[in-house]
CSV table of C-alpha atoms and ligand atoms in Angstrom, one decimal:
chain,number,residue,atom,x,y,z
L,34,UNK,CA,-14.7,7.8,29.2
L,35,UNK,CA,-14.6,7.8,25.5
L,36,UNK,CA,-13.6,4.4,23.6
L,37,UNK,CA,-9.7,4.4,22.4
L,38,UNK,CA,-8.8,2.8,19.4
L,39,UNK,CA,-7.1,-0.5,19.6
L,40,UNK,CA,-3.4,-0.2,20.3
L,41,UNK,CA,-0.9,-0.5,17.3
L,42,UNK,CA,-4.9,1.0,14.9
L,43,UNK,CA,-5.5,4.3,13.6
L,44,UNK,CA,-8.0,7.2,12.4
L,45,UNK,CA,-6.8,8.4,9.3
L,46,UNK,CA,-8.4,11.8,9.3
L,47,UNK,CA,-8.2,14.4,7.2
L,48,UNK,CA,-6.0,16.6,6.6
L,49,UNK,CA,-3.7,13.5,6.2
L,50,UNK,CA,-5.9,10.9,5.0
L,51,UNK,CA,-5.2,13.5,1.6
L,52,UNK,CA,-1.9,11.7,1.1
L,53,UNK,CA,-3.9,8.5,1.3
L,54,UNK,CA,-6.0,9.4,-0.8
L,55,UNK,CA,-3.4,10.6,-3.3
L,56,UNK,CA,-2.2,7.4,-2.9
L,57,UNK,CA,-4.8,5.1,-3.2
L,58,UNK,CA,-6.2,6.8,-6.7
L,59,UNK,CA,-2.7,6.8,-7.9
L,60,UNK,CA,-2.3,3.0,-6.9
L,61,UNK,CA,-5.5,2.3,-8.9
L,62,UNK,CA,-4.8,4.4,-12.3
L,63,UNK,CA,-1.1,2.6,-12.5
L,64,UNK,CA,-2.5,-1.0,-11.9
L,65,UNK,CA,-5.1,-0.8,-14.5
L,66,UNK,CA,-2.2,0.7,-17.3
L,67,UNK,CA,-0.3,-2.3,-16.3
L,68,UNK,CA,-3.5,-4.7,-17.1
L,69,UNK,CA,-4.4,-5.7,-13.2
L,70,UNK,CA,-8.1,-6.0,-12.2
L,71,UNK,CA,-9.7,-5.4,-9.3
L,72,UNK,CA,-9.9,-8.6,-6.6
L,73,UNK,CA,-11.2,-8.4,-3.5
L,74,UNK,CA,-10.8,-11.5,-1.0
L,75,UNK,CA,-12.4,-11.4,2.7
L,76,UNK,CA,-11.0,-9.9,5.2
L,77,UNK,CA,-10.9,-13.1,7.7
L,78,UNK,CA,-10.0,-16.8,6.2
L,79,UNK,CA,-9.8,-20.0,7.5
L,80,UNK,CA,-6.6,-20.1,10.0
L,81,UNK,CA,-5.1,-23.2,7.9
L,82,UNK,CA,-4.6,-20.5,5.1
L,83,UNK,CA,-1.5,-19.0,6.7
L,84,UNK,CA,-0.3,-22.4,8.5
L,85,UNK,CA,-0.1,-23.9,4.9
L,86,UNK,CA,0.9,-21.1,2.8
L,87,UNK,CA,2.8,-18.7,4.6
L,88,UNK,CA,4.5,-21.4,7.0
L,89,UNK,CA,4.4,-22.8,10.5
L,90,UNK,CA,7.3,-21.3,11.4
L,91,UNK,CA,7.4,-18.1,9.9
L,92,UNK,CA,7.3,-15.2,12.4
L,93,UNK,CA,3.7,-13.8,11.3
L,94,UNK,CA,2.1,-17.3,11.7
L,95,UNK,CA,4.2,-18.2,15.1
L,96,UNK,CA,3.4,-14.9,16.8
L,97,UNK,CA,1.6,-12.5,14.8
L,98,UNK,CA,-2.0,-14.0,13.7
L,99,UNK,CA,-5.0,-12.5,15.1
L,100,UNK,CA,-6.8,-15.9,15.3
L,101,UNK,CA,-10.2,-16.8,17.0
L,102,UNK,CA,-12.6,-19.1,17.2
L,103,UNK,CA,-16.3,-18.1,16.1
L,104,UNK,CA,-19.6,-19.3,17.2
L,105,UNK,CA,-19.3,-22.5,15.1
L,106,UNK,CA,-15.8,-23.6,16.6
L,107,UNK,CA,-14.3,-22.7,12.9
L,108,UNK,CA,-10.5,-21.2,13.7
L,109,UNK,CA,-10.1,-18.4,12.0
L,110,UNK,CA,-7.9,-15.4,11.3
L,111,UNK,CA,-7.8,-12.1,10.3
L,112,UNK,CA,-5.6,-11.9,7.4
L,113,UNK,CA,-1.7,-10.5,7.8
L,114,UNK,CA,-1.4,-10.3,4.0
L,115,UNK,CA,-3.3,-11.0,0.9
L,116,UNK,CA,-1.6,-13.3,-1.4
L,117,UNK,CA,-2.0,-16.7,0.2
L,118,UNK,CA,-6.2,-15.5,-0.3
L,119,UNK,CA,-5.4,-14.4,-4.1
L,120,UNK,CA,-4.1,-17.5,-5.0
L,121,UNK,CA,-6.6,-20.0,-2.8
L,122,UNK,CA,-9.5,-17.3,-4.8
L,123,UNK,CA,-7.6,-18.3,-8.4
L,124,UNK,CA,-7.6,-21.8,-7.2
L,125,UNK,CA,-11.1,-21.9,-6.1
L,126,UNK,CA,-12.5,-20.9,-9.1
L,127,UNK,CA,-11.1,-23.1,-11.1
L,128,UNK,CA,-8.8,-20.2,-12.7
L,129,UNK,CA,-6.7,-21.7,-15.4
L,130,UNK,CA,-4.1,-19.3,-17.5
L,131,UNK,CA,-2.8,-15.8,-16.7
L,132,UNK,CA,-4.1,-13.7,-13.8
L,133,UNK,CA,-3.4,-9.9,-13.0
L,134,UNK,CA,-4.9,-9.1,-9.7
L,135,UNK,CA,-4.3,-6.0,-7.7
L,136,UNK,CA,-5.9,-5.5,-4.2
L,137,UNK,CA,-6.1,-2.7,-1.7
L,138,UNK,CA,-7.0,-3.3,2.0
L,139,UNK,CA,-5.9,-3.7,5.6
L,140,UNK,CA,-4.1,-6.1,7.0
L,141,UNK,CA,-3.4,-7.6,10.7
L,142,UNK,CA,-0.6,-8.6,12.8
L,143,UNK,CA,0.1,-8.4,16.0
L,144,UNK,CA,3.5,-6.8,16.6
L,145,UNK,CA,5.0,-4.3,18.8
L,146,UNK,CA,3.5,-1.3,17.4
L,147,UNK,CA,5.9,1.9,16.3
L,148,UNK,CA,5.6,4.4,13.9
L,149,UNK,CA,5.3,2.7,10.9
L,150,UNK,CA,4.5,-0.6,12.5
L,151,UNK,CA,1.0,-1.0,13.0
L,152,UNK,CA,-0.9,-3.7,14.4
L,153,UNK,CA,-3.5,-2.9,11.5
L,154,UNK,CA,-1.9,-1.8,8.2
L,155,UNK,CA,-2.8,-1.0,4.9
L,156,UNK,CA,-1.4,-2.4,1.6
L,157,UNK,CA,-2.0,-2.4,-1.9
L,158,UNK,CA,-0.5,-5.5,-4.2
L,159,UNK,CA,-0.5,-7.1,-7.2
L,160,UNK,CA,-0.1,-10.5,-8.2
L,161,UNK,CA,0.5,-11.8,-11.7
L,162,UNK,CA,-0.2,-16.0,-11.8
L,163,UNK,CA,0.9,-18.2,-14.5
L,164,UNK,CA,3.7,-16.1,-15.8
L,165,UNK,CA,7.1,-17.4,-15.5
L,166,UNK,CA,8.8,-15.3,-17.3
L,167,UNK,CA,11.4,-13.0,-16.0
L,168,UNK,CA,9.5,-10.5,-17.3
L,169,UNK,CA,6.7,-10.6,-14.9
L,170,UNK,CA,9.1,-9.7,-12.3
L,171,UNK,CA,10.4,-7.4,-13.9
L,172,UNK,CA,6.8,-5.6,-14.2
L,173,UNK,CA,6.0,-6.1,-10.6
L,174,UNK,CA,8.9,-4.7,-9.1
L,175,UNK,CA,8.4,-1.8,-12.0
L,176,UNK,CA,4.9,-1.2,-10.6
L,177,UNK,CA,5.6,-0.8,-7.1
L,178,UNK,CA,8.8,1.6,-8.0
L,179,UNK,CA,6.4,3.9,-10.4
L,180,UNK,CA,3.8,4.2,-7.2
L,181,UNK,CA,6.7,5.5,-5.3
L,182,UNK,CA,8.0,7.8,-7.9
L,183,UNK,CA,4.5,8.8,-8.9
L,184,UNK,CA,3.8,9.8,-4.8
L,185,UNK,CA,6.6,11.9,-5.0
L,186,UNK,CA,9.0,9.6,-2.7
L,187,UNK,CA,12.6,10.3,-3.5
L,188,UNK,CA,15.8,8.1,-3.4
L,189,UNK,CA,14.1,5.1,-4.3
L,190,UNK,CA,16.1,1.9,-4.8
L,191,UNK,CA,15.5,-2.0,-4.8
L,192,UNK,CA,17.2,-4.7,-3.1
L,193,UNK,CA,17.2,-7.1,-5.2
L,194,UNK,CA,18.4,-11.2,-4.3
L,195,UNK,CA,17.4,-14.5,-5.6
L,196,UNK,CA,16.6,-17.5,-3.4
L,197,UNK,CA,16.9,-20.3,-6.1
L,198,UNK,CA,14.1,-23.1,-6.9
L,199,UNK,CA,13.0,-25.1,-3.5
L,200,UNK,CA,15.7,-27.5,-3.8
L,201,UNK,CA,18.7,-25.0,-3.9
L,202,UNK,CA,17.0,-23.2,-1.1
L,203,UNK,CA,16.9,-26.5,1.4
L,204,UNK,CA,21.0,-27.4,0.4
L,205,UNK,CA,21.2,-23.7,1.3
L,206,UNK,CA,19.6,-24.3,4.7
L,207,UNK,CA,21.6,-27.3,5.3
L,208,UNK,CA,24.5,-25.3,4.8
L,209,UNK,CA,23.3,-22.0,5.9
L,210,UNK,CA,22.6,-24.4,9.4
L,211,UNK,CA,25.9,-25.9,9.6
L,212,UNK,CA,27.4,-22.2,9.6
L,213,UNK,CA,25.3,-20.9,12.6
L,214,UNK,CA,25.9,-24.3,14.6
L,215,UNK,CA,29.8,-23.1,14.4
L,216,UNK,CA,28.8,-19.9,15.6
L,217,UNK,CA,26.2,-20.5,17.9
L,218,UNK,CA,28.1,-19.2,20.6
L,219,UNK,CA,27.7,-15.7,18.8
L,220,UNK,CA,24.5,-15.9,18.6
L,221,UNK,CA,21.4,-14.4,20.3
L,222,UNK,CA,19.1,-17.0,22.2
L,223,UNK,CA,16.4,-16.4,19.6
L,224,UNK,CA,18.8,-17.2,16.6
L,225,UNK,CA,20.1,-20.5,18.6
L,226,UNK,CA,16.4,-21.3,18.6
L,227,UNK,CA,15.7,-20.8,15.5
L,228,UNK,CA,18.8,-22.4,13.6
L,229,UNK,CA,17.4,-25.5,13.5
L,230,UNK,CA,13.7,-25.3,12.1
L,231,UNK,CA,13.6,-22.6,10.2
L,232,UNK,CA,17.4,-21.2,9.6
L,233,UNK,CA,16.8,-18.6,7.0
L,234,UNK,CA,15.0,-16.4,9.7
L,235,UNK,CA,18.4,-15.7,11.4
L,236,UNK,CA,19.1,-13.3,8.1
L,237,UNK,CA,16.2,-11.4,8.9
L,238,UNK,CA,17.4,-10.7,12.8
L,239,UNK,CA,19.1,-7.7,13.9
L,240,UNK,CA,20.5,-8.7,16.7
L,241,UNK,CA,22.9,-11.3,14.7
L,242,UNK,CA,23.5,-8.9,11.9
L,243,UNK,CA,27.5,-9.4,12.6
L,244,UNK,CA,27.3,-13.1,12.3
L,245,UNK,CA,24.9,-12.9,9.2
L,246,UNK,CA,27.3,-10.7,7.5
L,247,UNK,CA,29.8,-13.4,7.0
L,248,UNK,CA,27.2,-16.0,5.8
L,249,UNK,CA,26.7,-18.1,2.7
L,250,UNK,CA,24.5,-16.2,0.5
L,251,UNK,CA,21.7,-18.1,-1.2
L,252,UNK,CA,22.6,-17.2,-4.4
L,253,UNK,CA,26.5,-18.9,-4.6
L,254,UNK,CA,24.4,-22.1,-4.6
L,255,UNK,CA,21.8,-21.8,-7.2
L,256,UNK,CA,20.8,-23.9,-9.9
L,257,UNK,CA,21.2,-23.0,-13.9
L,258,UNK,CA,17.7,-22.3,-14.1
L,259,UNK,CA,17.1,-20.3,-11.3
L,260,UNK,CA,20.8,-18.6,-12.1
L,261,UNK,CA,19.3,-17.6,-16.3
L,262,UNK,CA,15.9,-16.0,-14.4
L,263,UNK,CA,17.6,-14.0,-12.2
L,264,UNK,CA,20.1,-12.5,-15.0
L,265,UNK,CA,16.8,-12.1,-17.0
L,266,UNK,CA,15.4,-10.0,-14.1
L,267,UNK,CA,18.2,-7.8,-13.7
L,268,UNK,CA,18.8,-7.3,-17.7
L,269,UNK,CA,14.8,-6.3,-17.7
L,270,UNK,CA,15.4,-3.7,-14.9
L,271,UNK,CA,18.3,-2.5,-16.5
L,272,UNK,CA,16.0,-2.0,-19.7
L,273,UNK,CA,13.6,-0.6,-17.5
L,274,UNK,CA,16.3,1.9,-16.2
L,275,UNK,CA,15.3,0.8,-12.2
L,276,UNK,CA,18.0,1.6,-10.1
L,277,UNK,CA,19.0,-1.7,-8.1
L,278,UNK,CA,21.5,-3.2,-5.4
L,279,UNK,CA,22.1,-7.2,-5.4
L,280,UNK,CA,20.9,-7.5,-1.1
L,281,UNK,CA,22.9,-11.0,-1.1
L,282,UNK,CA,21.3,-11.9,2.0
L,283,UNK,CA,17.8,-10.3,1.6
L,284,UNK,CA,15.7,-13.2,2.0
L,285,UNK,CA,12.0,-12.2,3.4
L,286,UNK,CA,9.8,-13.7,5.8
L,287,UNK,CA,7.3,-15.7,4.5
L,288,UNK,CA,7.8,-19.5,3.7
L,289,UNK,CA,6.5,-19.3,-0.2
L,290,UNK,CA,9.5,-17.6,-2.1
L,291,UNK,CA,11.3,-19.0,-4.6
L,292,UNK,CA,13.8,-17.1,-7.1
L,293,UNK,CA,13.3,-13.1,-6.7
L,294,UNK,CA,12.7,-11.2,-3.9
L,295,UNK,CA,13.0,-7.3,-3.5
L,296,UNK,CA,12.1,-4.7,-1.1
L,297,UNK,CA,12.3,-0.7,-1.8
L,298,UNK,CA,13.6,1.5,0.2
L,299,UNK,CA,14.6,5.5,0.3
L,300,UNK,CA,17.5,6.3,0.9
L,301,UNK,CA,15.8,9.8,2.4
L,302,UNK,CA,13.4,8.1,4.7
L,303,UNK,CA,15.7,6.1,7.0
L,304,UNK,CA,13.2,5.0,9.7
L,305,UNK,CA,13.9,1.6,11.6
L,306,UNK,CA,11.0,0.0,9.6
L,307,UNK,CA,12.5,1.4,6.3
L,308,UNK,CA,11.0,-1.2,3.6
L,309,UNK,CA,8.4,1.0,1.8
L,310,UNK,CA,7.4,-2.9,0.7
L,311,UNK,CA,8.6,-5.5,-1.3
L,312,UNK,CA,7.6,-8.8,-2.9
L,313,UNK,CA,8.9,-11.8,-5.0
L,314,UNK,CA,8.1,-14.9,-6.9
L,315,UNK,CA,6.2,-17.7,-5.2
L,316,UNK,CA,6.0,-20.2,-7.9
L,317,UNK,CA,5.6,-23.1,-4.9
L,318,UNK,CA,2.7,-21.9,-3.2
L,319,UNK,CA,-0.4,-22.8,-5.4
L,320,UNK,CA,0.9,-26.3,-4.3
L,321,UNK,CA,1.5,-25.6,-0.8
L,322,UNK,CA,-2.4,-25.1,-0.7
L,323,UNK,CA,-2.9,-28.4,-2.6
L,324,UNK,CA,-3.3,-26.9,-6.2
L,325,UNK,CA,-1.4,-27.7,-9.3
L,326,UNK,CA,1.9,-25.7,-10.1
L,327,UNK,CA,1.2,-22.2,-10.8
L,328,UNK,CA,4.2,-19.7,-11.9
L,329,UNK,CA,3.3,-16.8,-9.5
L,330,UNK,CA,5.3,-13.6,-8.6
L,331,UNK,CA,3.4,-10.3,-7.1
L,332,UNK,CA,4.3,-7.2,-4.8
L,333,UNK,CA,2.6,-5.7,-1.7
L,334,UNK,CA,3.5,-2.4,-1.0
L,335,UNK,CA,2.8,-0.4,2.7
L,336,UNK,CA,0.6,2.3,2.6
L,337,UNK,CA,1.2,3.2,6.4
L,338,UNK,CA,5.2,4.2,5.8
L,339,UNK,CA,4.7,5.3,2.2
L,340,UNK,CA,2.6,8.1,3.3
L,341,UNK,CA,5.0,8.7,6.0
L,342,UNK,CA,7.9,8.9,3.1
L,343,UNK,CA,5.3,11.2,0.8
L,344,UNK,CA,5.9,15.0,0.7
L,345,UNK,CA,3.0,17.3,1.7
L,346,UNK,CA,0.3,18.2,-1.0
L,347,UNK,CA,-0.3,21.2,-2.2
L,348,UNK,CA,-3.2,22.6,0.0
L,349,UNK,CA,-6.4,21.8,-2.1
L,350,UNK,CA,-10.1,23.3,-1.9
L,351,UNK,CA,-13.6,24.3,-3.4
L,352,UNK,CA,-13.6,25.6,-6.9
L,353,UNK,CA,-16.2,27.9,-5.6
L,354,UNK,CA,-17.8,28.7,-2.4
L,355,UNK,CA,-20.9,29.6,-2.5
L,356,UNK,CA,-21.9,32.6,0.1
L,357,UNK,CA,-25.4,34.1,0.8
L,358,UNK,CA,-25.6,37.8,1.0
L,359,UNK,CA,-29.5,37.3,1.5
L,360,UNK,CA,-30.9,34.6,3.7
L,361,UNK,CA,-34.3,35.2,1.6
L,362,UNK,CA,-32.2,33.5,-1.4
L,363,UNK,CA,-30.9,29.8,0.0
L,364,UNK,CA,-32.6,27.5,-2.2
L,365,UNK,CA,-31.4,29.6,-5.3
L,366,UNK,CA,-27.5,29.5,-3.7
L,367,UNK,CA,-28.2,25.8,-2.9
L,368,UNK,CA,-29.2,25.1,-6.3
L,369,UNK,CA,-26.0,27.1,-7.7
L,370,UNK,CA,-24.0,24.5,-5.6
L,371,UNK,CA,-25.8,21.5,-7.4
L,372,UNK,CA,-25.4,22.8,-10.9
L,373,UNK,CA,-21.2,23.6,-9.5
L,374,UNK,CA,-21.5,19.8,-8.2
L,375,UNK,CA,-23.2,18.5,-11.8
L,376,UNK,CA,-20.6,20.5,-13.6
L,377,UNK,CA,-18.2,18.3,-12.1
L,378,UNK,CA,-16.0,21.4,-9.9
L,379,UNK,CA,-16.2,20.6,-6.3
L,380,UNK,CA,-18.7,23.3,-4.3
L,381,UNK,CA,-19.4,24.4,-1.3
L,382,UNK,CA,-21.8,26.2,0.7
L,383,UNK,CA,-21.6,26.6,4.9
L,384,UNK,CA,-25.2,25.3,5.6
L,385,UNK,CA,-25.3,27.7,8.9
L,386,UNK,CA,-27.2,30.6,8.8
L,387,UNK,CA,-23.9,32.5,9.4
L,388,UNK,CA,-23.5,36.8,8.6
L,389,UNK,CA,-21.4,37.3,5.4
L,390,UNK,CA,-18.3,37.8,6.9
L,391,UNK,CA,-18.3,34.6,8.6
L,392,UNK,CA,-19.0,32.8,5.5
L,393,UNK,CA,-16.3,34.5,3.7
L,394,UNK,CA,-14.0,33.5,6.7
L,395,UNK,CA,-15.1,29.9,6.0
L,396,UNK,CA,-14.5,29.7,2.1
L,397,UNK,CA,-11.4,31.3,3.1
L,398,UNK,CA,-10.2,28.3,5.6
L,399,UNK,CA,-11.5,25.8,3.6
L,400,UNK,CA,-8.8,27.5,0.7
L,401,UNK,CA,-11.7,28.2,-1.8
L,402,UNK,CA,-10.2,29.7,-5.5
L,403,UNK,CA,-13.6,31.6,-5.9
L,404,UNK,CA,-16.2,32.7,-4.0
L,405,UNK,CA,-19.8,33.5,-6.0
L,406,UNK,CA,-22.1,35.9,-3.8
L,407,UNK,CA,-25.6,35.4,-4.1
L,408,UNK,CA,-27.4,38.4,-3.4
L,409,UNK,CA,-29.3,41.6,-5.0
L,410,UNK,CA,-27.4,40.6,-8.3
L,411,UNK,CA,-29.4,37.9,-8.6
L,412,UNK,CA,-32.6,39.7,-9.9
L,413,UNK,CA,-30.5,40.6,-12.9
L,414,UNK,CA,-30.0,37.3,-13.5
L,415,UNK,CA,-26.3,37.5,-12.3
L,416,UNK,CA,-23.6,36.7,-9.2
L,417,UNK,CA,-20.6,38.7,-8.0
L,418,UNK,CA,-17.6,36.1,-8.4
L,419,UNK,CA,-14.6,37.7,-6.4
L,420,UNK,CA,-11.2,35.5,-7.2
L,421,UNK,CA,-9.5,34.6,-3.7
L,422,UNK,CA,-6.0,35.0,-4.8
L,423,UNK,CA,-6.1,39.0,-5.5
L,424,UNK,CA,-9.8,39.5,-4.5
L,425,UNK,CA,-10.1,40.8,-8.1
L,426,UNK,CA,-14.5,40.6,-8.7
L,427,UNK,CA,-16.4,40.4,-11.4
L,428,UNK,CA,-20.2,40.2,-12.3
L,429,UNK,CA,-20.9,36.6,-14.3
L,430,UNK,CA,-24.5,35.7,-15.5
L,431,UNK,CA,-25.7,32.9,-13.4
L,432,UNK,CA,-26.0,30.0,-16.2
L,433,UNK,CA,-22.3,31.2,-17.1
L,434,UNK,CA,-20.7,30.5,-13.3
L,435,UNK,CA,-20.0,26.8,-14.2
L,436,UNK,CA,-18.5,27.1,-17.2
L,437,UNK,CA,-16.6,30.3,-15.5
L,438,UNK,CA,-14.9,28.4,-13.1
L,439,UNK,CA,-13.7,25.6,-14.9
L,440,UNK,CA,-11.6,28.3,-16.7
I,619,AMP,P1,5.2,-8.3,3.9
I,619,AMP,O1,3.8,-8.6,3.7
I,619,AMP,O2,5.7,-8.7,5.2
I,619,AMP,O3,6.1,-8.8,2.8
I,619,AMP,O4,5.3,-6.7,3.9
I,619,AMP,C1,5.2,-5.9,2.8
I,619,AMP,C2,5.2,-4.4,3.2
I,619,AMP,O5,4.1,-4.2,4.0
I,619,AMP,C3,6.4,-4.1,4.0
I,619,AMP,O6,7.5,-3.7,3.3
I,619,AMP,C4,5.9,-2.9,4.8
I,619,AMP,O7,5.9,-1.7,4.0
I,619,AMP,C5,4.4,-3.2,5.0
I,619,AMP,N1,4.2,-3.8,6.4
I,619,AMP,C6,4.4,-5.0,6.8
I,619,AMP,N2,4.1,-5.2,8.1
I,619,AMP,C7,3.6,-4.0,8.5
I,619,AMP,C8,3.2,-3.4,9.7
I,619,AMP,N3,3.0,-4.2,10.8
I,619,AMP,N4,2.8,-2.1,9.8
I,619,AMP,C9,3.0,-1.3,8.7
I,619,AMP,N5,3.4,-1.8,7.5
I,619,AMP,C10,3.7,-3.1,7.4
């Protein structure tokens, strides 16, 4: 029997790894406009990482962490998301000052896979350290809604909510606590369980969505600082023209927010998992992880449901196809293809020693725009070049093909 891939992991093959690919290039071109540089942090980290800076009791570090121990006895863990490893990187090398990073890569958790929720997942982020202006968040969120607009995903808006600086968010709890405890009898098992550690996860549960509903929000008891940021943010994304709805009760997983949080969705991909990603300001965790303070707010977007969300591309192929109409003349139709390849047009050439008509069949699956037949021609220092579209052919002078094509 042939190996499966891990449950909840996928091939990304083409044809659909072209959306990806779409993706990835445009993720890329828009972080570099925006001033992020490439960082790259390993794939598995010591497991104390995500205890300490995403949170003991978060759900990804209670149940989700792909943790083992390796041939030293060191506990370690795949990572389930990239910022806690930006900031220890910025951290360890004695960064000082403003850092835009952006990062592409997968990520693991173990969850109950669905479409959309994989047990290894792509994302791409950014992070922008030692900014505390509301500005900065305004640019994140700006990024990640420009590499939905960019891959062509429509009805794009932001949820938008503020969580306050660490001390509004633990009167919040208190209170946010003392509300459950009066409805506990409403509430799922999970919840009950929950509402004392770590209360602010019963806002992310489902199955209590009627009791959340009537909930303090986190924002009626926020400080004056925390209160100017967030009417900073929401003036910049009015400048920026991003559309945006005030999700009073968004409040995300992970244990490191402060201030702003967001997510994206589309309004015309309603899937169960509909956040397309999301992100926020995390100005406490440089000192979770036993650093100095360090202003921090970044993004990390899912690659997995974007692509889901993305239309189909218009079919792409060769430039030119390069055919043989005489076996005798291969290493003349190979080196066409290289001077195509060096030209910079993308060439092709089936490398079986197929009739003709097979080859044309090929160029013609593989959605060529021309096709250059090398055959008798060739002795007169020319190819026939027939244009798939309307078939229309035309003799071109072999040095000229290149420059032909690129028309
Ligand atoms: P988070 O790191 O939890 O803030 O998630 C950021 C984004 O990553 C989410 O909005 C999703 O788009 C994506 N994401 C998170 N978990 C998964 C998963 N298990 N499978 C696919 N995408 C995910």
């Amino acid at each position: 029997m042939i190996p499966q891939a891990p449950k909840g992991t996928d091939d990304i093959l083409p044809p659909a790894s072209e959306k990806w690919r779409t993706l990835l290039r445009g993720f890329e071109d828009l972080a570099r406009r925006y001033g992020y540089a490439l960082t790259m942090t390993p794939l598995f980290e010591a497991t104390e990482l995500f205890s300490r800076g995403v949170g003991e009791e978060t759900e990804v570090v209670e149940k989700q962490m792909y943790t083992f121990a390796d041939k030293s006895d060191r506990s370690l863990t795949l990572r389930p998301e990239a910022t806690a490893s930006v900031v220890r990187a910025y951290l360890g090398a004695g960064l000082q000052g403003v850092f835009k990073g952006y990062y592409a890569g997968p990520m693991f958790r173990y969850e109950q896979p669905q479409s959309g929720r994989r047990r290894q997942f792509f994302q791409v982020g950014v992070e922008y350290l030692a900014e505390p202006s509301p500005d900065a968040d305004v640019e994140v969120i700006e990024v990640g809604y420009r590499l939905l607009a960019d891959a062509g995903v429509t009805g794009v808006g932001v949820r938008l909510n503020t969580l306050g600086d660490p001390a509004d968010r633990a009167a919040y709890r208190d209170e946010l606590r003392s509300f459950l405890r009066g409805r506990a009898g409403d509430l799922s098992p999970d919840a009950r369980r929950r509402l004392e550690g770590n209360p602010l996860r019963v806002l992310d549960s489902k199955a209590d969505a009627e009791v959340v509903a009537d909930a303090p929000a986190p924002i009626d008891s926020i400080g004056g600082e925390a209160a100017a940021h967030f009417s900073g943010v929401r003036a910049g994304l009015d400048r920026a023209g991003i559309p945006y709805e005030i999700a009073p009760r968004l409040v995300r997983g992970l244990d490191y927010y402060n201030r702003t949080v967001f997510e994206y969705v589309s309004a015309d991909y309603t899937a169960a998992q509909d956040a397309l990603g999301g992100g926020g300001r995390y100005d406490p965790l440089a000192e979770m992880l036993g650093g100095p303070p360090v202003a921090a707010v970044g993004l990390a977007m899912g690659v997995d449901r974007i692509v889901l969300a993305m239309p189909d591309p218009e079919p792409a192929g060769p430039d030119v196809f390069v055919v043989l109409a005489d076996p005798q003349r291969r290493a003349e139709a190979l080196g066409m293809v290289g001077r195509l390849r060096e030209a910079g047009l993308w060439a092709e050439m089936d490398l079986g020693e197929r009739s003709l008509k097979a080859q044309f069949k090929v160029a013609g699956r593989r959605s060529a725009r021309l096709v250059a037949v090398v055959g008798d021609e060739w002795d007169e220092g020319e190819v026939t070049v027939r244009r798939m579209a309307d078939g229309e052919e035309s003799r071109v002078a072999i040095e000229e093909v290149p420059a032909w094509a690129s028309r």
